[in-house]
XYZ file of C-alpha atoms in Angstrom:
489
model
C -192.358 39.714 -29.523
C -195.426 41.647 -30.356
C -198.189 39.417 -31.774
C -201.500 39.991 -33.790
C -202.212 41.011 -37.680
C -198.665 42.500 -38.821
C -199.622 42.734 -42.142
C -201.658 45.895 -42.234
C -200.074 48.752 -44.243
C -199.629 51.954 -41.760
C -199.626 55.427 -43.617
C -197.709 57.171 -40.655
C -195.794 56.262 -37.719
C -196.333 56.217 -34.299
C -194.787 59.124 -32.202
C -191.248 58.029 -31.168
C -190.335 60.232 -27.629
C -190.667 60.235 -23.947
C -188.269 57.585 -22.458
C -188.232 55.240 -24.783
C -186.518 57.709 -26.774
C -184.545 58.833 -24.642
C -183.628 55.146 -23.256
C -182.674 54.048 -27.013
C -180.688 57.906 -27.863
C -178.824 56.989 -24.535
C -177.694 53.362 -25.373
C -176.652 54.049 -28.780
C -174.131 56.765 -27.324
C -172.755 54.443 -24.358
C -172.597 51.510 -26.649
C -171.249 53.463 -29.909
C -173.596 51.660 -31.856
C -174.599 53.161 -35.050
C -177.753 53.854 -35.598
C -179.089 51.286 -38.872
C -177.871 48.511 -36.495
C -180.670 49.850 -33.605
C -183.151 49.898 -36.268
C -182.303 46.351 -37.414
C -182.470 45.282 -33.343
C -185.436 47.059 -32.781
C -187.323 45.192 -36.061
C -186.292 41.810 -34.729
C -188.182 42.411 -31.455
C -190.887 43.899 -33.710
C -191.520 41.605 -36.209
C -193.152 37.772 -36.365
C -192.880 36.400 -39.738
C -190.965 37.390 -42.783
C -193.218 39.133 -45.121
C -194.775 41.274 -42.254
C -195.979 45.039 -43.372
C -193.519 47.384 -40.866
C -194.753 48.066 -38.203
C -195.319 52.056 -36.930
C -193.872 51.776 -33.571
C -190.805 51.037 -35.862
C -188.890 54.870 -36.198
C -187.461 55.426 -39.199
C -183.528 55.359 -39.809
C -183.333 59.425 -39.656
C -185.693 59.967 -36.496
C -183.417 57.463 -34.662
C -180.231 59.305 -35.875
C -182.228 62.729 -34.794
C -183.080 61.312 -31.409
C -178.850 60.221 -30.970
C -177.856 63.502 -32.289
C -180.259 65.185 -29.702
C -179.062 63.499 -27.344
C -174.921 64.293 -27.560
C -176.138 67.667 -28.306
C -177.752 67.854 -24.808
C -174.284 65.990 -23.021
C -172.071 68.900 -24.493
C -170.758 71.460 -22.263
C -170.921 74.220 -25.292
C -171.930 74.269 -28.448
C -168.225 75.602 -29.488
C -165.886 72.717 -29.084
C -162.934 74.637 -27.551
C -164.899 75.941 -24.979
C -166.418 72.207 -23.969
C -163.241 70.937 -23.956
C -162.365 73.497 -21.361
C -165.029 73.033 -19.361
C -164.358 69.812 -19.465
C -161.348 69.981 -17.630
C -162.600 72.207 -15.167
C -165.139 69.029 -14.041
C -165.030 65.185 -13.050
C -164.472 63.228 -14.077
C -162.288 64.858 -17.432
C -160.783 66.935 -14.719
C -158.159 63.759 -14.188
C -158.267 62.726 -17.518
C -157.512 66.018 -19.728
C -153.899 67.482 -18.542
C -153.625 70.063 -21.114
C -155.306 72.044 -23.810
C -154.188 74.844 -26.709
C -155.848 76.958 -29.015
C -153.549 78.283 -32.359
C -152.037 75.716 -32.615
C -154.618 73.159 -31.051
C -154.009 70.416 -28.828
C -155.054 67.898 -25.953
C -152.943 65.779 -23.871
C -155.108 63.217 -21.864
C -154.708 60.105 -20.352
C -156.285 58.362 -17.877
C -155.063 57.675 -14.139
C -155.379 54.266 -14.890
C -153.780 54.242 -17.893
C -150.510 55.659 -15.902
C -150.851 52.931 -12.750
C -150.769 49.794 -15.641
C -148.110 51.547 -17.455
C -145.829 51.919 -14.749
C -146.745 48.190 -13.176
C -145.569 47.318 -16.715
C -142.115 49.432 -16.512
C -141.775 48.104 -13.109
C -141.925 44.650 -13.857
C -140.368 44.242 -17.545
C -136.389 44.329 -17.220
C -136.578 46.170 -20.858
C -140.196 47.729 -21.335
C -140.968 48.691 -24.809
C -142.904 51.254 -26.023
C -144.455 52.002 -29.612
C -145.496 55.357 -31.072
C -147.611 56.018 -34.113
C -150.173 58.745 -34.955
C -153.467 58.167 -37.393
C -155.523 60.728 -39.064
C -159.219 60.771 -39.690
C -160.884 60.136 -36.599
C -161.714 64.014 -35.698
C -163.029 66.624 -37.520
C -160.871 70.081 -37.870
C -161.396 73.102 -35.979
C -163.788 75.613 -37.567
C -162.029 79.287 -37.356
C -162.989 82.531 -38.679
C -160.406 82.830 -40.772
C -160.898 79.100 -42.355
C -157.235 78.662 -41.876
C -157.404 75.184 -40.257
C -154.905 71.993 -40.148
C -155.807 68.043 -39.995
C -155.402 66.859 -36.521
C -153.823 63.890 -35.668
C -154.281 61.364 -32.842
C -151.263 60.035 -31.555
C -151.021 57.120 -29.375
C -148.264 55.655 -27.049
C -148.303 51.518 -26.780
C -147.176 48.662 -25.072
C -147.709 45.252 -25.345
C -148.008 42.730 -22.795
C -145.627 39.406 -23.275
C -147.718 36.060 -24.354
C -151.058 38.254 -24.154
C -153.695 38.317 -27.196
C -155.261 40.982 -25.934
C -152.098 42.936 -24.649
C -151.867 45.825 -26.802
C -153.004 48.591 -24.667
C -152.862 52.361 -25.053
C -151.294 54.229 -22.196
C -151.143 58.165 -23.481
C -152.655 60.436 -26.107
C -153.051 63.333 -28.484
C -154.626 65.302 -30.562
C -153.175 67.881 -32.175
C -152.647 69.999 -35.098
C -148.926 70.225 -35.297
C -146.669 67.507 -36.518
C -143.090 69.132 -35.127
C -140.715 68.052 -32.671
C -140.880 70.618 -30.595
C -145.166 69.774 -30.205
C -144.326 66.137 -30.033
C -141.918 66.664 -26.865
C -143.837 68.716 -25.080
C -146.492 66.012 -24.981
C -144.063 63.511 -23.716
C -142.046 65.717 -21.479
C -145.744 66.022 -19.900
C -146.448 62.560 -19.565
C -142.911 61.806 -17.583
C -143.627 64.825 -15.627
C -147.142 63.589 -14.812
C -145.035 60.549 -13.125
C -144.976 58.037 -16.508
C -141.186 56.070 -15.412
C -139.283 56.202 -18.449
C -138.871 53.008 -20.906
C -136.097 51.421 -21.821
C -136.851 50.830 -25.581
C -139.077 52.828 -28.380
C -139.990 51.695 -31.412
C -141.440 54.524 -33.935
C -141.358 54.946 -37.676
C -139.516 57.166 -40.377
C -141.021 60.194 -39.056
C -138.230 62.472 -37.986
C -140.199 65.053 -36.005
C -141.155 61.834 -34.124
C -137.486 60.489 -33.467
C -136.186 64.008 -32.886
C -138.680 64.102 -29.961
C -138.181 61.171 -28.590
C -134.482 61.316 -28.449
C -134.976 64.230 -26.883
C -137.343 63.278 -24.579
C -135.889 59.820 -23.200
C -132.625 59.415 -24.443
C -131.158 63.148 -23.051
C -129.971 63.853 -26.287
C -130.747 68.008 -26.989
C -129.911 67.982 -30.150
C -132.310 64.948 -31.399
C -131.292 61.830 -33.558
C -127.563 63.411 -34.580
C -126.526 63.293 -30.853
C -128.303 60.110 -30.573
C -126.285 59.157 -33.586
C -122.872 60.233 -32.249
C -122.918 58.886 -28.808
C -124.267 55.204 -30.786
C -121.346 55.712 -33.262
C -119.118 56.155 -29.948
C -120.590 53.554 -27.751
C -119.306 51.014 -31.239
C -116.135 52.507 -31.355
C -115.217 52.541 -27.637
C -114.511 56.470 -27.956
C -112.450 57.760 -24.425
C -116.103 59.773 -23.676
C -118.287 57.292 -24.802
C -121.584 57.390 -22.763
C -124.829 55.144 -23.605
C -127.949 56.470 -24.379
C -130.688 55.846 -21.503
C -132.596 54.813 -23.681
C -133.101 52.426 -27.291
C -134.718 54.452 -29.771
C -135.756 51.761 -33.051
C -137.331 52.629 -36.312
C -139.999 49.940 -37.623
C -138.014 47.670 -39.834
C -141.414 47.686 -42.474
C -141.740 51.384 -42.254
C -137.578 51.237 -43.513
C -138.583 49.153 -46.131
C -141.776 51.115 -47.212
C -139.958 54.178 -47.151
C -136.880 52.877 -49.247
C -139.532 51.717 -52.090
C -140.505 55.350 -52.540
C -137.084 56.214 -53.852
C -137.357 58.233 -57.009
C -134.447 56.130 -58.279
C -136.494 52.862 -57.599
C -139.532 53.592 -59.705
C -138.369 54.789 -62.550
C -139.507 53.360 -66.363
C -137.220 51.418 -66.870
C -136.781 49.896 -63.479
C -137.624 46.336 -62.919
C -139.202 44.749 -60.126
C -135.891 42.369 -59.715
C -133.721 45.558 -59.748
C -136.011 47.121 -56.994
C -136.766 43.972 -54.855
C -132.858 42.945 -54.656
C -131.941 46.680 -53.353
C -134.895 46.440 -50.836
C -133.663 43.228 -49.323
C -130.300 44.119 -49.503
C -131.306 46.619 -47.065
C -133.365 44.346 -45.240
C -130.329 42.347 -44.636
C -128.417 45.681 -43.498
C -131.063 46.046 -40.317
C -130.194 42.934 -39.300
C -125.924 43.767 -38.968
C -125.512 43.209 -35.692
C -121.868 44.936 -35.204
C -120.184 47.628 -37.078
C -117.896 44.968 -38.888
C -121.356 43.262 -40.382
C -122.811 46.573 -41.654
C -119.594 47.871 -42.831
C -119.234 44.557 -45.591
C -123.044 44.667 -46.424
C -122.805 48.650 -47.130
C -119.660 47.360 -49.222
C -121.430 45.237 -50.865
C -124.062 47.054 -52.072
C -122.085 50.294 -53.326
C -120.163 47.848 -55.692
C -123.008 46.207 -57.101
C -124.597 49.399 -57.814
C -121.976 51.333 -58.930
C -120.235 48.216 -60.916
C -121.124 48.417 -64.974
C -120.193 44.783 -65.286
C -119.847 41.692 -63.445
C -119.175 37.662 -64.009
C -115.484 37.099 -64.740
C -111.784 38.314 -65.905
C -109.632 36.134 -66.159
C -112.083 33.154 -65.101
C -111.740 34.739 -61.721
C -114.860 35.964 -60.260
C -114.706 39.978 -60.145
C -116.005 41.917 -56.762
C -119.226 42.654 -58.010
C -119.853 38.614 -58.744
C -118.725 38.394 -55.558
C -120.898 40.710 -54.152
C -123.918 39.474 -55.750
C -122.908 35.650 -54.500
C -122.711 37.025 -51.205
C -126.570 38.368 -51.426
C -127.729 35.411 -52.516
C -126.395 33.585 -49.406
C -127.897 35.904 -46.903
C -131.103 36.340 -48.672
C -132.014 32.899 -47.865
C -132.111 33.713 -44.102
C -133.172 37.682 -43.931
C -136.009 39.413 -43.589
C -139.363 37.274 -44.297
C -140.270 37.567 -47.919
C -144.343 38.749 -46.846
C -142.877 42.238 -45.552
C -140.162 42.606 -48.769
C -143.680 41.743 -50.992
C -145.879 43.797 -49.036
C -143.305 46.715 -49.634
C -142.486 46.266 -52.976
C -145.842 45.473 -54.308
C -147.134 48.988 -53.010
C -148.779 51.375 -55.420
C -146.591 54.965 -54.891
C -148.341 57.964 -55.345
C -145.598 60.443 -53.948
C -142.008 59.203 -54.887
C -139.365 61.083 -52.097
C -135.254 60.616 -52.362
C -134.501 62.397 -48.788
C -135.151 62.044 -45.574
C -136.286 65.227 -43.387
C -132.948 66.882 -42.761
C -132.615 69.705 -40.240
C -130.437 72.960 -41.632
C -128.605 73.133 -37.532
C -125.050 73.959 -38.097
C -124.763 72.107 -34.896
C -126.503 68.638 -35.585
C -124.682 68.334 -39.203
C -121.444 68.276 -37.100
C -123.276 65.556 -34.866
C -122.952 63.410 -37.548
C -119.119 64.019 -38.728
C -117.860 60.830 -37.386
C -120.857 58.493 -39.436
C -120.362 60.328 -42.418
C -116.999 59.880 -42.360
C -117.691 55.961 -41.857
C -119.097 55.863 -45.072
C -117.412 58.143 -47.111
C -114.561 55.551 -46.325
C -116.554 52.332 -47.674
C -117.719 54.125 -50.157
C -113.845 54.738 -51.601
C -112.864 51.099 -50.865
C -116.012 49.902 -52.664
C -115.477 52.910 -55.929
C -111.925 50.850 -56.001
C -113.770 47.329 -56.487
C -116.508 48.810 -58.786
C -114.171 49.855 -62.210
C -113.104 46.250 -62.167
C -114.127 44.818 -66.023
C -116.651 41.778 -66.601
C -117.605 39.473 -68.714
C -121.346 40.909 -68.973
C -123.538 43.805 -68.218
C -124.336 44.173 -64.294
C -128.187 44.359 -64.957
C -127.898 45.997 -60.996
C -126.118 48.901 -62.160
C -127.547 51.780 -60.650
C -125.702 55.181 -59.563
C -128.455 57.149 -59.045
C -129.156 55.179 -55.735
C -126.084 56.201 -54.205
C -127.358 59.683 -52.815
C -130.726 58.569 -50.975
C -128.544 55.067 -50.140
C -125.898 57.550 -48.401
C -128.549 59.585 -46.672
C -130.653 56.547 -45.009
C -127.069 55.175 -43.738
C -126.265 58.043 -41.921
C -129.389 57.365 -39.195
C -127.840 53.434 -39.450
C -127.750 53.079 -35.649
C -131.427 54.186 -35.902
C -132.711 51.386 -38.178
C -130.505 48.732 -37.658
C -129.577 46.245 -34.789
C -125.876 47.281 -34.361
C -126.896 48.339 -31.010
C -128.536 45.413 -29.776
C -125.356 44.251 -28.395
C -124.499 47.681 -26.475
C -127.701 47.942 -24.864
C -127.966 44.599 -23.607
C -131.922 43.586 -24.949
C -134.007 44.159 -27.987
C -135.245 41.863 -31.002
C -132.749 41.483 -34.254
C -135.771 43.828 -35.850
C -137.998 46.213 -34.808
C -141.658 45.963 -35.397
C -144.052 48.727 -34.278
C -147.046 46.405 -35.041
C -148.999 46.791 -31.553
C -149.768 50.298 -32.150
C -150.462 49.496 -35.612
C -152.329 46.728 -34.312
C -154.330 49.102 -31.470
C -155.020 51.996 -34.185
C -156.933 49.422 -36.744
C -159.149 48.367 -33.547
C -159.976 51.924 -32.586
C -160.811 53.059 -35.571
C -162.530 50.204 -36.997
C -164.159 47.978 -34.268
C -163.932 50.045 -31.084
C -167.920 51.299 -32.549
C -166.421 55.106 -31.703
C -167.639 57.446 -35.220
C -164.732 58.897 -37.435
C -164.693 62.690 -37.979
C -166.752 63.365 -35.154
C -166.213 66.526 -32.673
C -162.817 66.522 -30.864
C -164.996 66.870 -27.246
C -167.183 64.249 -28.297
C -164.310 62.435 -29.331
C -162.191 62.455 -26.244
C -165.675 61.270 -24.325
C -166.272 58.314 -26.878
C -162.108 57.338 -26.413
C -162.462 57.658 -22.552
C -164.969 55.358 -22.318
C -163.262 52.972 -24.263
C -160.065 53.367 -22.529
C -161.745 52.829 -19.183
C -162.997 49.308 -20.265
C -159.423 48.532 -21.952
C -157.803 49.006 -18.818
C -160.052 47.027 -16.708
C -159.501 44.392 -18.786
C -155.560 44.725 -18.816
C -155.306 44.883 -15.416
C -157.031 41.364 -14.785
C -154.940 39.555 -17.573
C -152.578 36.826 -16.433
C -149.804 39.186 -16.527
C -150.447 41.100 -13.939
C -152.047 38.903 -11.542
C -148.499 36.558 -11.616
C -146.727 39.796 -10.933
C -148.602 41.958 -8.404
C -146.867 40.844 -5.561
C -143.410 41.402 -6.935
C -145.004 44.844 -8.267
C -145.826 45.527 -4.742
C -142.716 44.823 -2.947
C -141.192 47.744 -4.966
């Protein structure tokens, strides 16, 4: 602390440089503290009692955020950001960190040796390593062209998370990039397993086709994305002569399911109620959870005749199918999916209402998917059968317009649900993509790293962090108990 008379009034401050401005410019950029919370430090240390004038060796807010901005100006290889990042890669250490850049469309795949040693001491020791995939938006400013013509770029993250670890969610590959296809996706990953990443055994991503597309590609050898995946699943159940399984488990996010089924046109209508829309959502819930063909063939059943059935209750004090179908519900509601993810779902304010999933026009892949489509073109006639059966009262479920976007999601069934679980040997009853979900919230909102900052400064800032995340992986529990069996391979 400073002492004396704090309480005279200064017209002007004292001249903030030399080291101590550089000292201060250089901690805020290696601690990714913001700026107000410096100033707020530096007036504790300045400061004696409460109702003390300021004092002038105190900078103001916008000379400190001057002196920072100074300073990340002067650690920049170029003022243009695609010709840093390039130089960049052309020096250490981002020389072993940066594996690839593009222009038109832009991109950067990096990843840290590090980051590849603790993955693949993960594969080596995990009998069924899991891997999660998301992408987030907002944490890197666009590209400025000439021609203004430029896209949002999205970060996307691979994940895995270390068993009975709090801190085991732990980024292992990244990047940036401005396009959202399958073909940029692949390439990314398809560079990572070249780069010597060993290849997992399950994936867990959400409703994003580019995203399943690629990695179906990518680690389950399927060329022609999720239908192939799809056929050789839909093989595998029905012990077909030239069955072969996929090398890999590729999962969709049981919440992201949900989330995307409450966006159904059909489902937020007027004159929907929440009851109509909350029993169709957990009706599907309970569909992710079929373990065998058998399972999800009566639950599909069940819900094509309660939507399509005008009545239900009795004839002939007999119970007609779609009383029985809606007894049936009841019973497996009470052990399904946990009521907090069918509320967090349902309760969702929808701004863009969808019907279909991304479909691909490839002659090719449609035929892929013959031998599903068949499947439930076949329920779907047994169930119409059960459905013109007379009731005593109006089937307040009745709803026909569902059975289009119903149809659609059940063609990527072995996707979504756990008939496969069986078939592959490992795997949870549903999957949950939350430690990627759970590593994206800390990144962007307590890692200290800026959003919308420059994509070089970016990459510097998410280094840094990644070097300290995977210090601290690799001296968890986990791997101490295994590094001599990780060894010994």
């Amino acid at each position: 602390y400073i002492y004396g008379n704090n309480n005279v009034q200064h017209l002007k401050k004292r001249r903030f440089g030399g080291n101590r401005r550089q000292e201060i410019a250089k901690k805020l950029l290696n601690t990714f503290s913001s700026s107000s919370l410096c100033r707020k430090e530096l007036a504790s240390q300045l400061s004696t009692d409460l109702f003390d004038a300021e004092s002038p060796l105190l900078p103001r807010l916008g000379t400190i955020r001057k002196a920072k901005s100074e300073k990340r100006n002067e650690s920049r290889h170029d003022s243009n950001v695609v010709l840093s990042l390039n130089a960049m890669q052309n020096c250490d250490p981002w020389q072993m960190i940066i594996k690839n850049v593009g222009i038109q469309p832009f991109f950067i795949h990096y990843w840290t040796p590090d980051q590849l040693r603790v993955y693949n001491a993960f594969v080596k020791n995990e009998r069924a390593a899991k891997i999660s995939l998301d992408a987030t938006g907002n944490v890197v400013k666009k590209i400025d062209r000439p021609s203004g013509l430029s896209r949002y770029i999205f970060l996307y993250l691979i994940v895995i998370k270390l068993p009975n670890e709090s801190e085991g969610q732990i980024s292992v590959a990244q990047m940036l990039s401005e396009a959202h296809n399958t073909n940029a996706i692949a390439y990314w990953l398809l560079e990572w397993r070249r780069n010597g990443a060993l290849p997992p055994k399950e994936i867990v991503i959400d409703f994003s086709m580019a995203l399943i597309n690629a990695v179906c590609m990518t680690f389950a050898s399927c060329s022609e994305g999720s239908s192939m995946y799809i056929q050789r699943c839909m093989n595998v159940l029905n012990k077909s002569e030239s069955y072969k399984l996929p090398s890999c488990f590729i999962r969709v996010d049981i919440a992201h399911v949900l989330k995307f089924v409450t966006r159904w046109k059909v489902l937020n209508g007027p004159n929907i109620r929440r009851r109509v829309k909350e029993f169709y959502v957990r009706a599907i819930g309970q569909l992710s959870m079929a373990t065998d063909l058998n399972e999800a063939k009566l639950i599909i059943k069940n819900i094509f005749i309660v939507m399509l059935s005008k009545d239900e209750g009795q004839s002939n004090n007999e119970n007609i199918p779609s009383e029985d179908a809606k007894q049936f519900f009841v019973q497996r509601f009470a052990c399904g999916i946990q009521q907090s993810i069918v509320n967090s779902v349902v309760n969702l304010q929808i701004q863009d209402c969808t019907d279909e999933l991304e479909t691909s026009n490839n002659d090719q892949e449609e035929c892929c998917l013959i031998e599903i489509k068949n499947w439930i073109s076949n329920i779907l006639i047994l169930a119409t059968d059960f459905a013109d059966t007379s009731g005593s009262r109006d089937n307040l479920m009745y709803l026909p317009k569902l059975l289009t976007p119903f149809k659609q999601l059940c063609y990527k069934l072995p996707l979504w649900s756990s008939i496969m679980c069986s078939s592959f040997g490992y795997g949870n009853l549903t999957a949950s993509s939350a430690s990627v979900e759970s590593h994206i919230n800390e990144l962007k909102n307590r890692s200290g790293i800026e959003k919308n900052i420059r994509i070089d400064d970016f990459v510097k800032c998410h280094s840094l962090f990644l070097e300290g995340s995977m210090k601290l992986a690799s001296g968890l529990r986990y791997f101490q108990n295994s590094e001599s069996n990780i060894n010994n391979e």
